[in-house]
CSV table of C-alpha atoms in Angstrom, one decimal:
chain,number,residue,atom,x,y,z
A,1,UNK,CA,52.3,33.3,-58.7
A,2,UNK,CA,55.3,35.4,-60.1
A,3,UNK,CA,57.6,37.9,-58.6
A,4,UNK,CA,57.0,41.3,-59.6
A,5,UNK,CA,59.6,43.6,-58.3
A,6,UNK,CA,58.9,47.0,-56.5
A,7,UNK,CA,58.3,50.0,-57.8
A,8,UNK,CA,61.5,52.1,-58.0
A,9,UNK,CA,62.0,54.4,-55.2
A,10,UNK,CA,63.7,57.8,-55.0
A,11,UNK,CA,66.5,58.2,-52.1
A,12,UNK,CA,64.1,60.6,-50.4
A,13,UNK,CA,61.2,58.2,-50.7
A,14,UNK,CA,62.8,54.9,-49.4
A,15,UNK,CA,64.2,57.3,-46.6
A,16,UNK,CA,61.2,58.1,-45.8
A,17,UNK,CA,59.6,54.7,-45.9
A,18,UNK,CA,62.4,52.9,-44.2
A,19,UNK,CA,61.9,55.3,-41.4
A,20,UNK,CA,58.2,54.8,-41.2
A,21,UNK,CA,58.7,50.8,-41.5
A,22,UNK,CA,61.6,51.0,-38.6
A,23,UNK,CA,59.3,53.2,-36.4
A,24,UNK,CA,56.5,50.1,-36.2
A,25,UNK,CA,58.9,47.3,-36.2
A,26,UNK,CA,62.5,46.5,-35.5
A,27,UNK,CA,64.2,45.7,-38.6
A,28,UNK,CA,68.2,45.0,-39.1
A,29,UNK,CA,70.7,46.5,-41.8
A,30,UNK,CA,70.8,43.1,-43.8
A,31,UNK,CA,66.7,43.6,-44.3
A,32,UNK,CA,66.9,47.2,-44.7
A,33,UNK,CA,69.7,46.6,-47.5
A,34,UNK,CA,67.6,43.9,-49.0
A,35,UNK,CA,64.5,46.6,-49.8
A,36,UNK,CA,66.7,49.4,-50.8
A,37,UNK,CA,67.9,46.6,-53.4
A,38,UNK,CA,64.4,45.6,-54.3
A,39,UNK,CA,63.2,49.5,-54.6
A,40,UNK,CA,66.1,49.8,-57.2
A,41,UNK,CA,67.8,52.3,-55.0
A,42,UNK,CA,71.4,53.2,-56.1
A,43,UNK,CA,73.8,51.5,-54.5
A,44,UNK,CA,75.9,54.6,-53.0
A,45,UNK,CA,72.7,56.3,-51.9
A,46,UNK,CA,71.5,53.2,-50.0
A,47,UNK,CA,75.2,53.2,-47.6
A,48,UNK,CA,74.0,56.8,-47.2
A,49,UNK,CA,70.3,55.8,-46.1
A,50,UNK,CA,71.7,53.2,-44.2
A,51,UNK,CA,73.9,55.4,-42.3
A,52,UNK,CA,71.8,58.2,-41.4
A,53,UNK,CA,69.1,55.1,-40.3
A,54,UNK,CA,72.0,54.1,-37.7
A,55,UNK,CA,73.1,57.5,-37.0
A,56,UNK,CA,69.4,58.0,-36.2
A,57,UNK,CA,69.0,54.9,-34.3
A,58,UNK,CA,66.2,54.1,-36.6
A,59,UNK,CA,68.5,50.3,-36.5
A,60,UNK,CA,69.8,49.1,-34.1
A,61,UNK,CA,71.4,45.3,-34.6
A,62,UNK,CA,71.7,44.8,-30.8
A,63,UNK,CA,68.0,46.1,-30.0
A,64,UNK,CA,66.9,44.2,-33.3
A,65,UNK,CA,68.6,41.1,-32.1
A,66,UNK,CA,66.8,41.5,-28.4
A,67,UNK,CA,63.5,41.8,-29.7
A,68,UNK,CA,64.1,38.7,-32.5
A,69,UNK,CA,65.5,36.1,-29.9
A,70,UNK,CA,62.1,37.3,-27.5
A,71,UNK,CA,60.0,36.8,-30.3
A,72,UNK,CA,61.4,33.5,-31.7
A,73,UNK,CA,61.5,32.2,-27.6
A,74,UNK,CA,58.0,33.4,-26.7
A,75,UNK,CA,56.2,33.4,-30.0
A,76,UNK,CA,57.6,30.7,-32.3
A,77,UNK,CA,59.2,28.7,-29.5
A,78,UNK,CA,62.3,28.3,-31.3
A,79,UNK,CA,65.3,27.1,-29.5
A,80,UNK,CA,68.5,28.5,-29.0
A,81,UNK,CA,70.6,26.8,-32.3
A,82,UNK,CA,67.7,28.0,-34.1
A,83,UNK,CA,67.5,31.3,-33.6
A,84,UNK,CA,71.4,31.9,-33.1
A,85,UNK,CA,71.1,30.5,-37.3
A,86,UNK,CA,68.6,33.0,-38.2
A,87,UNK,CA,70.3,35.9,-36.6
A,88,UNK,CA,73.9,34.7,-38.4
A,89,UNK,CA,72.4,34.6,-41.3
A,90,UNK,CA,70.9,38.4,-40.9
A,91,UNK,CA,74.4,38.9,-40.8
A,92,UNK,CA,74.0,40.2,-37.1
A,93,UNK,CA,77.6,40.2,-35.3
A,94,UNK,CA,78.6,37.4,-33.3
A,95,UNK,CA,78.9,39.1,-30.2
A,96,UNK,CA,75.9,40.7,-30.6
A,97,UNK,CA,74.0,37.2,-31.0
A,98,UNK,CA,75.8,36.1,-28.0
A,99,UNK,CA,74.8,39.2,-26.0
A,100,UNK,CA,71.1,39.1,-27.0
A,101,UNK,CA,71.5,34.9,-26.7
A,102,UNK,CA,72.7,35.3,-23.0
A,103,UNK,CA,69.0,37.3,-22.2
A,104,UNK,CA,67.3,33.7,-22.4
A,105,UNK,CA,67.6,31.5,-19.8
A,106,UNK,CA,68.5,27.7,-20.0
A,107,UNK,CA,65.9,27.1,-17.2
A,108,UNK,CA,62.9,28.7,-19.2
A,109,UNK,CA,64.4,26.9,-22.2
A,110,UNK,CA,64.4,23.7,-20.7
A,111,UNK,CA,60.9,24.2,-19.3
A,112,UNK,CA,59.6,25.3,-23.0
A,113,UNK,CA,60.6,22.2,-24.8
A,114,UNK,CA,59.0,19.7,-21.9
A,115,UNK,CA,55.9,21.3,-22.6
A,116,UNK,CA,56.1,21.1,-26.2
A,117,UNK,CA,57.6,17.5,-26.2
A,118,UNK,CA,54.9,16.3,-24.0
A,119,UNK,CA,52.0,18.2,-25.9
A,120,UNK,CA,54.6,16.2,-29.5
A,121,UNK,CA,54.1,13.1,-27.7
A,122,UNK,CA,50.3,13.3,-26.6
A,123,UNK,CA,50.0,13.7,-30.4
A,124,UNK,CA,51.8,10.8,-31.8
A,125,UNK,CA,49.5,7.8,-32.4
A,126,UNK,CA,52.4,5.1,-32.7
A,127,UNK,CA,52.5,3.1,-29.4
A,128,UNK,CA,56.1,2.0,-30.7
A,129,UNK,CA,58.4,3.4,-28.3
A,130,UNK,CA,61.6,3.3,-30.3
A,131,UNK,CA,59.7,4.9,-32.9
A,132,UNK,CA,58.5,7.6,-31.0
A,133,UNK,CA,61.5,8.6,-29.3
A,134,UNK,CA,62.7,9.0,-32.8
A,135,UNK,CA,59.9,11.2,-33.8
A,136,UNK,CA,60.0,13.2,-30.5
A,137,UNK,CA,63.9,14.1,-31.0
A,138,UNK,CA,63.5,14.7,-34.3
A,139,UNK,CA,60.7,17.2,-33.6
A,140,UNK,CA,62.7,18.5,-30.4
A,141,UNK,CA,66.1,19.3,-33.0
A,142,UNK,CA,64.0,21.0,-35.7
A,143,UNK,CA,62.7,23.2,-33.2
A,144,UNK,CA,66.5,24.4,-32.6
A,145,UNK,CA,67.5,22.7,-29.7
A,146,UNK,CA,70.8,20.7,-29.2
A,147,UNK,CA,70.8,17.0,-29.7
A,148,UNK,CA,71.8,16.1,-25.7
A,149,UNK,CA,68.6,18.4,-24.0
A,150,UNK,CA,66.3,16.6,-26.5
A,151,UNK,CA,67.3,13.3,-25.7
A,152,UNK,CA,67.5,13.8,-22.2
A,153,UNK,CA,63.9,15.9,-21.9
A,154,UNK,CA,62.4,13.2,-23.6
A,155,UNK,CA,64.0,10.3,-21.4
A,156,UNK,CA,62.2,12.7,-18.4
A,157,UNK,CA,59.2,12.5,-20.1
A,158,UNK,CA,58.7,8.5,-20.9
A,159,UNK,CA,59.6,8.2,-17.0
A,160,UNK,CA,57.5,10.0,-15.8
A,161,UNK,CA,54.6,8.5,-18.2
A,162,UNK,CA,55.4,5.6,-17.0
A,163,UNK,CA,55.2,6.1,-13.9
């Protein structure tokens, strides 16, 4: 399957779309910017779109990064490293990440990867318990969570199997 590129877009007609896209679904600058790029739009006229979209509040970084870190928590069950990466490399602000970041609660965070570590190790077949404490973290970090909670969750969890 190859890459064909959009078909080049007037200013008036990315406007347009951009505002349509934006009106249905939060979006930030650095995704708006990539389109403009990938409709061929000039590059002066796309700093134009994009700041009428903002003057507009058609973006928002702050109520794109809200909804992202709700969606990622509650749909993807992503933890907090995870999705702190993703929005950094939206290029959303630092304080903003940190602002949106601060809406999620360590407790509910907490609670989220018990239950998907215990539903992880209900699936694992290997009765080896070195190897599936390896095989738990692993699955607990590339979810986005730090190293310590992992490890500490999943101690939680093998006591409380075992008991």
């Amino acid at each position: 399957m190859s890459y064909t590129p959009a078909r080049p877009k007037s200013r008036e007609e990315a406007l347009k779309v951009l505002m349509d896209r934006c009106a249905r679904a939060e979006i930030c600058i650095a995704d708006a910017r990539r389109l403009l790029t990938r409709w061929s739009v000039e590059p002066e006229d796309q700093e134009s779109i994009l700041r009428e979209l903002l003057k507009e509040r058609f973006i928002d970084e702050s109520r794109y990064a809200a909804a992202f870190v709700r969606d990622k928590l509650n749909f993807s069950r992503w933890g907090s490293r995870k999705i702190s990466q993703a929005l950094y490399q939206k290029r959303i602000p630092a304080d903003i990440i940190r602002q949106a970041m601060e809406q999620a609660t360590e407790v509910s965070m907490t609670d989220r990867l018990k239950t998907d570590l215990r539903r992880k190790n209900h699936a694992i077949k290997d009765e080896d318990t070195y190897k599936r404490k390896e095989k738990l973290l692993r699955f607990g970090v590339s979810r986005g969570y730090d190293y310590e909670t992992v490890s500490e969750t999943i101690e939680q969890i093998l006591q409380e199997d075992r008991t």
